[in-house]
PDB file of C-alpha atoms in Angstrom:
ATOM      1  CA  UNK A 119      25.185  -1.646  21.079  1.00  0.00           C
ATOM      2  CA  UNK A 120      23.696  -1.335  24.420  1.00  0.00           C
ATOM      3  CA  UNK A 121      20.303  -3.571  24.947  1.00  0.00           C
ATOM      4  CA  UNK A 122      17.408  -2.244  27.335  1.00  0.00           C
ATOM      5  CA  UNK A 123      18.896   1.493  26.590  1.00  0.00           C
ATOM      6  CA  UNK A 124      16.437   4.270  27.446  1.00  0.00           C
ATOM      7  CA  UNK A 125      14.606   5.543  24.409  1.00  0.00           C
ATOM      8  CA  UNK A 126      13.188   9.225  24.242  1.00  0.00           C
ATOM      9  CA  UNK A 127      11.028  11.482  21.276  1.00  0.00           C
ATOM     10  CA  UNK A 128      13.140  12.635  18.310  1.00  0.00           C
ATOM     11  CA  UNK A 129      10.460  14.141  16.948  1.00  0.00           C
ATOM     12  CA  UNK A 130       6.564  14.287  15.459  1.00  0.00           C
ATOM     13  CA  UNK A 131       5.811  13.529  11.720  1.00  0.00           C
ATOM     14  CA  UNK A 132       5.770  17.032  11.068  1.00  0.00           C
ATOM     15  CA  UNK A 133       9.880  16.822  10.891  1.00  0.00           C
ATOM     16  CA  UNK A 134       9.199  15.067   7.061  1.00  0.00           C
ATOM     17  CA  UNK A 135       5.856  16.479   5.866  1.00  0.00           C
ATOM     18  CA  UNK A 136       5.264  20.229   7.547  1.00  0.00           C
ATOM     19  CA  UNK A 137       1.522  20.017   6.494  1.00  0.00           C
ATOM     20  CA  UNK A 138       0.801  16.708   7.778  1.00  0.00           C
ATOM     21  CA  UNK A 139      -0.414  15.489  10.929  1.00  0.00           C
ATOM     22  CA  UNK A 140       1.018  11.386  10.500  1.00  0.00           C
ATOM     23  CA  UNK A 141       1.502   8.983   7.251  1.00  0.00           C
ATOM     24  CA  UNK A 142      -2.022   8.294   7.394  1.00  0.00           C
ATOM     25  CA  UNK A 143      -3.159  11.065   6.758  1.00  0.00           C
ATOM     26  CA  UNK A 144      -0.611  11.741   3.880  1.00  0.00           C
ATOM     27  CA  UNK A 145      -2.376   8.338   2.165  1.00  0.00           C
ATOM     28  CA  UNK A 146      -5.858   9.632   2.971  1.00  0.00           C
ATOM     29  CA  UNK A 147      -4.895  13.263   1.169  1.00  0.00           C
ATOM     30  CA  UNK A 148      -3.616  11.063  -1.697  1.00  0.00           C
ATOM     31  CA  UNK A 149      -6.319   9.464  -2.143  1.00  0.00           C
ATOM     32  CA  UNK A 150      -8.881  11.578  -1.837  1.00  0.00           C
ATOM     33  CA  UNK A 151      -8.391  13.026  -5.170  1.00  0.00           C
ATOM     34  CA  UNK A 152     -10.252   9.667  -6.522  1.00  0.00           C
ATOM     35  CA  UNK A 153     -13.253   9.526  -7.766  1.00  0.00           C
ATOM     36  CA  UNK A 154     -15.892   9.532  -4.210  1.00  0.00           C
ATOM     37  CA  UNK A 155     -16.921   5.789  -5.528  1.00  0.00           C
ATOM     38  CA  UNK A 156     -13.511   4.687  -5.744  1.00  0.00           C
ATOM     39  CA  UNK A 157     -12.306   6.359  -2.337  1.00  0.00           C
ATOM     40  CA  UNK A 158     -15.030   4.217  -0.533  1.00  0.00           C
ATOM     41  CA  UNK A 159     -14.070   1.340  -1.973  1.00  0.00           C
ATOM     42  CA  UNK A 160     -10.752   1.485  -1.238  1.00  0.00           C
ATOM     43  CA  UNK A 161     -11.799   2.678   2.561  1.00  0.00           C
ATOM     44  CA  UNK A 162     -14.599  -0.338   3.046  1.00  0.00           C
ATOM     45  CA  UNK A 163     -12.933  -3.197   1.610  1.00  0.00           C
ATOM     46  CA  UNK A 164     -10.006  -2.645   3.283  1.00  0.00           C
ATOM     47  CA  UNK A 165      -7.446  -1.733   1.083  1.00  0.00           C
ATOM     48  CA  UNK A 166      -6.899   1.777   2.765  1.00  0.00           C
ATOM     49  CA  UNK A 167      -5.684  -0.087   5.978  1.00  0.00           C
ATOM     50  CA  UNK A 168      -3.035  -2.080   4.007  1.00  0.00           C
ATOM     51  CA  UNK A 169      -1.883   0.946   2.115  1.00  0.00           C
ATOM     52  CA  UNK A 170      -1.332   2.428   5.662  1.00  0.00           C
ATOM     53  CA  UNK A 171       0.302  -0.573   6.975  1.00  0.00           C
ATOM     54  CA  UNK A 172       2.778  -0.774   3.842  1.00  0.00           C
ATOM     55  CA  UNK A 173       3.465   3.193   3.886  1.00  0.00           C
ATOM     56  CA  UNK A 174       4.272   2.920   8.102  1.00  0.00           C
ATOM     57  CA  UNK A 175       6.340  -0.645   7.512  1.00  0.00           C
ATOM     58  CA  UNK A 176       8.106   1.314   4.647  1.00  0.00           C
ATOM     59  CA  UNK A 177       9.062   4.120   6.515  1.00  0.00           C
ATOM     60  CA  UNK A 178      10.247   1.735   9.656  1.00  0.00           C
ATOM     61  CA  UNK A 179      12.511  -0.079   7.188  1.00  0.00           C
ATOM     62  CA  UNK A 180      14.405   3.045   5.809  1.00  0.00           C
ATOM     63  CA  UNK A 181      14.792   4.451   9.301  1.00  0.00           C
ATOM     64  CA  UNK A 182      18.471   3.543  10.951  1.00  0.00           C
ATOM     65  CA  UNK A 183      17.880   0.500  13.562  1.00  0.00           C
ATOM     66  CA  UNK A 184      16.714   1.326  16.994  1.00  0.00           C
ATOM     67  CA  UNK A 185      14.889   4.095  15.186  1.00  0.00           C
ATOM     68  CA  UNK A 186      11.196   3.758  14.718  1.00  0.00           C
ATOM     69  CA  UNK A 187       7.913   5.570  13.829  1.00  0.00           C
ATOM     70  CA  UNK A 188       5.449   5.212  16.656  1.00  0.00           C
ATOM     71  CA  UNK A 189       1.898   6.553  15.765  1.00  0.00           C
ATOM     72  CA  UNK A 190       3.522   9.913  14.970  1.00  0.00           C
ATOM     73  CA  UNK A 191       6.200  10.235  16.608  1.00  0.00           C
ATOM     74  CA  UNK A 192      10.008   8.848  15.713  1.00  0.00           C
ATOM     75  CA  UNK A 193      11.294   7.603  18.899  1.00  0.00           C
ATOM     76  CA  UNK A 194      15.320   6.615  19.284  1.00  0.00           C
ATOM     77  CA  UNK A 195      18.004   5.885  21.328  1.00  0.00           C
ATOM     78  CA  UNK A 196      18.340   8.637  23.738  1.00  0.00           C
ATOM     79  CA  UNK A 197      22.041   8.855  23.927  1.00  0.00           C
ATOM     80  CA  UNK A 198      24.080   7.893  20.333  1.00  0.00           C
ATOM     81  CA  UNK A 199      26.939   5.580  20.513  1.00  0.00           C
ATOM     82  CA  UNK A 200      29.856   6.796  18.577  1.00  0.00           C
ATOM     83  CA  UNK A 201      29.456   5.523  15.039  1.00  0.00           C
ATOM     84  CA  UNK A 202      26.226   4.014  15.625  1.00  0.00           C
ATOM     85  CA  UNK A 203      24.400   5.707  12.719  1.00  0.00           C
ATOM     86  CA  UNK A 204      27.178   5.829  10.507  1.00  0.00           C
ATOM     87  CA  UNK A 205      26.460   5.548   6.895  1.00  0.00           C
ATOM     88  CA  UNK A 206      22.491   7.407   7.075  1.00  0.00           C
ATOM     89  CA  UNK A 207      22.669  11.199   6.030  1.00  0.00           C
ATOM     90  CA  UNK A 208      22.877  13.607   9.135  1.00  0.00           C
ATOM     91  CA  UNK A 209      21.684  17.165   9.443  1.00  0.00           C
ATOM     92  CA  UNK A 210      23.735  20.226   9.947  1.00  0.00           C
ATOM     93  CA  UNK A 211      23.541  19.376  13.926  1.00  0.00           C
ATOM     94  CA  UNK A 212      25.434  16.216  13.460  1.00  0.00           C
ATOM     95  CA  UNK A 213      21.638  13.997  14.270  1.00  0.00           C
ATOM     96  CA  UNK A 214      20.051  11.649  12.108  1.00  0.00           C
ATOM     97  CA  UNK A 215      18.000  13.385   8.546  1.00  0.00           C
ATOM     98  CA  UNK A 216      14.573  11.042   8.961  1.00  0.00           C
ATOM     99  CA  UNK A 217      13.400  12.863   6.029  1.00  0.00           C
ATOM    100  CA  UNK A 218      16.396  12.380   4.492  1.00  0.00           C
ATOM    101  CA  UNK A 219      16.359   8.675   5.465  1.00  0.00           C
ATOM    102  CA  UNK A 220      12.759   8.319   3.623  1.00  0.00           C
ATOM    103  CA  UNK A 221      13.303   9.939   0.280  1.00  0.00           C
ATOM    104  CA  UNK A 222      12.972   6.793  -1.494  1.00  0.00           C
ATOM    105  CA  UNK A 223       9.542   5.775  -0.463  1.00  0.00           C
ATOM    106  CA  UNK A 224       7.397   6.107  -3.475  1.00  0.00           C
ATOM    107  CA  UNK A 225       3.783   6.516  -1.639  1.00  0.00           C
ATOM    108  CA  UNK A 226       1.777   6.344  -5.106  1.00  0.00           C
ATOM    109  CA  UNK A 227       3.786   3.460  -5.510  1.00  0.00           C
ATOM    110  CA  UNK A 228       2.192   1.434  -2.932  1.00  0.00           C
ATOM    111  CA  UNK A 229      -1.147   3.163  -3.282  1.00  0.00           C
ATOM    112  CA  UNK A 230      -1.267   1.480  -6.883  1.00  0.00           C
ATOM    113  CA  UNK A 231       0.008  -1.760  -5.131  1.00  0.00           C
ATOM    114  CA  UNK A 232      -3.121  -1.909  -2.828  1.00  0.00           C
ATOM    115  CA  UNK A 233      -5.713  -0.307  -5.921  1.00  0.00           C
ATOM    116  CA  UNK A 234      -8.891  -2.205  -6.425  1.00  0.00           C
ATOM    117  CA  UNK A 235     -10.870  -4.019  -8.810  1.00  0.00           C
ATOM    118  CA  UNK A 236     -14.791  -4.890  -8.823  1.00  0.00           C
ATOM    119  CA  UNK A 237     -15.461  -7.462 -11.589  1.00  0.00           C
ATOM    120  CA  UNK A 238     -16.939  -4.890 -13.917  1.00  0.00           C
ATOM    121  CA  UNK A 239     -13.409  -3.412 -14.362  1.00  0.00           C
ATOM    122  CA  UNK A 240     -11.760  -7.095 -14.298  1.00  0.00           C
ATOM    123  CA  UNK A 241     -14.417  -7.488 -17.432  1.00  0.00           C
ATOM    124  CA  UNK A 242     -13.575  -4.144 -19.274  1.00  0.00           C
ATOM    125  CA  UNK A 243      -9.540  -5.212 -18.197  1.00  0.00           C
ATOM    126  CA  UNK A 244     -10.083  -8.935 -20.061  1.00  0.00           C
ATOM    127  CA  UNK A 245     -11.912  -7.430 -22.806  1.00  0.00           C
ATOM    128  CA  UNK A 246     -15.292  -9.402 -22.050  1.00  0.00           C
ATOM    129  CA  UNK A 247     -17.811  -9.899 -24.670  1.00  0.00           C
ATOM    130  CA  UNK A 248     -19.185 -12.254 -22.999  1.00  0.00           C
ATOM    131  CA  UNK A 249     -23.112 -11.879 -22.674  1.00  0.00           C
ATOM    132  CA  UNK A 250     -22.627 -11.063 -18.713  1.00  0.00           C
ATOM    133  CA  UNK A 251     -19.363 -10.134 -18.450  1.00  0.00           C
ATOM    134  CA  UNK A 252     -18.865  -9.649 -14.314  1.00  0.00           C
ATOM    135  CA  UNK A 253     -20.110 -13.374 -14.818  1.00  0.00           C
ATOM    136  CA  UNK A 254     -16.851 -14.583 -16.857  1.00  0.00           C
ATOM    137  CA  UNK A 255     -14.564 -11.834 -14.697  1.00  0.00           C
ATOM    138  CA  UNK A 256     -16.051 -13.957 -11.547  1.00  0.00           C
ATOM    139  CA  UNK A 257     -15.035 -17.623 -13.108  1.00  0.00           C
ATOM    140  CA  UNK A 258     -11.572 -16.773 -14.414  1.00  0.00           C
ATOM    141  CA  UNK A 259     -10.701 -14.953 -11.052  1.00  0.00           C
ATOM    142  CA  UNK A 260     -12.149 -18.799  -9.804  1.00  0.00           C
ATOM    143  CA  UNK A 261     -10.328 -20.506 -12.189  1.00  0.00           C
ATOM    144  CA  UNK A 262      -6.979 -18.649 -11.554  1.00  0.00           C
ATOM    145  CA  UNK A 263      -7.419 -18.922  -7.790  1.00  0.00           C
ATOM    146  CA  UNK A 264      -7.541 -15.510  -6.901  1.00  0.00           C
ATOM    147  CA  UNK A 265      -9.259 -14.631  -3.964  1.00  0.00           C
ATOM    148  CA  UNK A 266     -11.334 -11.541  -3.779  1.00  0.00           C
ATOM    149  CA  UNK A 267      -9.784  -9.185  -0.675  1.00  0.00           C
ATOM    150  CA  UNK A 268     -13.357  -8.544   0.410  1.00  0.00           C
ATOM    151  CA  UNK A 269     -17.111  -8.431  -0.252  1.00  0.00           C
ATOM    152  CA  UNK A 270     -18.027  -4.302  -0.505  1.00  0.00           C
ATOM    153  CA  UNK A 271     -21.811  -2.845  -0.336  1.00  0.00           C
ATOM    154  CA  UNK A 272     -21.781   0.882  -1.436  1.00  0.00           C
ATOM    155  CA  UNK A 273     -24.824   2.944  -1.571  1.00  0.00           C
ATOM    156  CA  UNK A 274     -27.294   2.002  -4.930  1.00  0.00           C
ATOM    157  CA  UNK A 275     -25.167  -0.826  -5.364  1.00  0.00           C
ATOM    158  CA  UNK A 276     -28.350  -3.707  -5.356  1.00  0.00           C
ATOM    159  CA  UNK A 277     -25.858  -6.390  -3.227  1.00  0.00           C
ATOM    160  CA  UNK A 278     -22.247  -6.372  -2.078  1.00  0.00           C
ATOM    161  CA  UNK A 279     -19.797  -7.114  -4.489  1.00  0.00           C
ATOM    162  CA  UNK A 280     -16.565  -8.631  -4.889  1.00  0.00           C
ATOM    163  CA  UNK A 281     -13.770  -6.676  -4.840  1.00  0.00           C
ATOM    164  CA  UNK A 282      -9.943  -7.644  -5.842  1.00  0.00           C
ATOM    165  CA  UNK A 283      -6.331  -6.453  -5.718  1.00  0.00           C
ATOM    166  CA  UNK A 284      -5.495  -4.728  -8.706  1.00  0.00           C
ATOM    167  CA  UNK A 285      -1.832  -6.224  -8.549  1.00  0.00           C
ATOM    168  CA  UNK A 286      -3.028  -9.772  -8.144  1.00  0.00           C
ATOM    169  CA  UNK A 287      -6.078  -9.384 -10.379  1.00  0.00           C
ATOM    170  CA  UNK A 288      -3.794  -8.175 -13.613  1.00  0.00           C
ATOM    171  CA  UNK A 289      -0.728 -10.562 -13.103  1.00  0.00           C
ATOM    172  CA  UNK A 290      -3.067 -13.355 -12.646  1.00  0.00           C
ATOM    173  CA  UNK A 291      -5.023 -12.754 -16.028  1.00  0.00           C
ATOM    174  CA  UNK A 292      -1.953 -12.027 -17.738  1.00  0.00           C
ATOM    175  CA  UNK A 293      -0.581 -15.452 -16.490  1.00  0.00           C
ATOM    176  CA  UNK A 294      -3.615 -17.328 -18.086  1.00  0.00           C
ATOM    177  CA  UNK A 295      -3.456 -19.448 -21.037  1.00  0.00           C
ATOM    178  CA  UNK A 296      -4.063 -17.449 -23.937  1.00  0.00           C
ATOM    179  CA  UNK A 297      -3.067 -14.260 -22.763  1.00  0.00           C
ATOM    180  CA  UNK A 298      -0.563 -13.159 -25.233  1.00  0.00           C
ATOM    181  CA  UNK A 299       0.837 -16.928 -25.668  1.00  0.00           C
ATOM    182  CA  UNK A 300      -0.561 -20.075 -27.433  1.00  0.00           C
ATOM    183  CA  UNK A 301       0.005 -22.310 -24.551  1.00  0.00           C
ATOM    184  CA  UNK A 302      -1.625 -25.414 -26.413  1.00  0.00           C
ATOM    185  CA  UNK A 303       0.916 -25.869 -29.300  1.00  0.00           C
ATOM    186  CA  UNK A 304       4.243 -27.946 -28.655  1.00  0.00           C
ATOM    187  CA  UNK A 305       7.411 -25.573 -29.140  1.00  0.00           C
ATOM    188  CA  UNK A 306       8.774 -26.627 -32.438  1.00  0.00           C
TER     189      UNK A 306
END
């Protein structure tokens, strides 16, 4: 393959979703059937922006190399070298499928990857009956070194709270002593 080739449009975002402006807006329309709370949450602590980043970094690994997603916008090699995308599925035209190329990208996959949890639902998730439950949530995310992704203030919300990856939240409690497993027994 040729290095410092020119590189030219092979088309807008539109070629893979018709009613879609770019991939972020594809996340934003699949989130927004959440409850208004929940969409917030996910938009001020941050965990919109990674869902984003994972969708766009999925999408740039299926693509063929030297092909790329640019804003919205694929951009590739302006002239193919014989054989060079060998292997990917092509249209009728002979040129690359990019929609074809992304059919395996599971976007409510990764929006579940990047879903959120205040302590209240880490509480309801461990099955609290503690006296003040967000208060137990709070030590055994401490205790099991999980760090909360950010510190969120919604409106009627009294003070910001802490909110966590789901992902990292659930394997950690599930890891914890207890949690399915006596852990303080010898193995007989």
């Amino acid at each position: 393959m040729t290095t410092n080739r020119p590189y030219t449009s092979w088309g807008n975002w539109s070629k893979i979703s018709a009613y879609s402006t770019s991939p972020d807006a594809d996340v934003t329309d699949y989130l927004s059937g959440g409850d208004s709370d929940w969409c917030e949450l996910m938009e001020k602590s941050g965990a919109y922006d990674l869902i984003c980043k994972a969708y766009r970094d999925a999408i740039n690994e299926a693509l063929p190399a030297g092909v790329s997603l640019a804003g919205d916008k694929f951009l590739g090699p302006y002239e193919i070298e014989e054989g060079e995308f060998d292997g990917y599925p092509t249209t009728e035209d002979g040129d690359v499928d990019l929609k074809a190329c992304l059919e395996g990208i599971d976007l409510g996959q990764i929006c579940d990857r990047y879903d959120v949890l205040t302590l209240d639902d880490i509480a309801r998730e461990m099955g609290s009956q503690a006296k003040e439950p967000t208060k137990a949530a709070s030590r055994a995310m401490q205790r099991l070194k999980v760090e909360p992704l950010a510190r969120v203030q919604l409106d009627g919300w009294a003070q910001p709270r802490a909110v966590y990856l789901a992902e990292q939240a659930r394997a950690a409690l599930k890891s914890r002593p207890g949690a399915g497993a006596r852990t303080d027994r010898a193995s007989v």
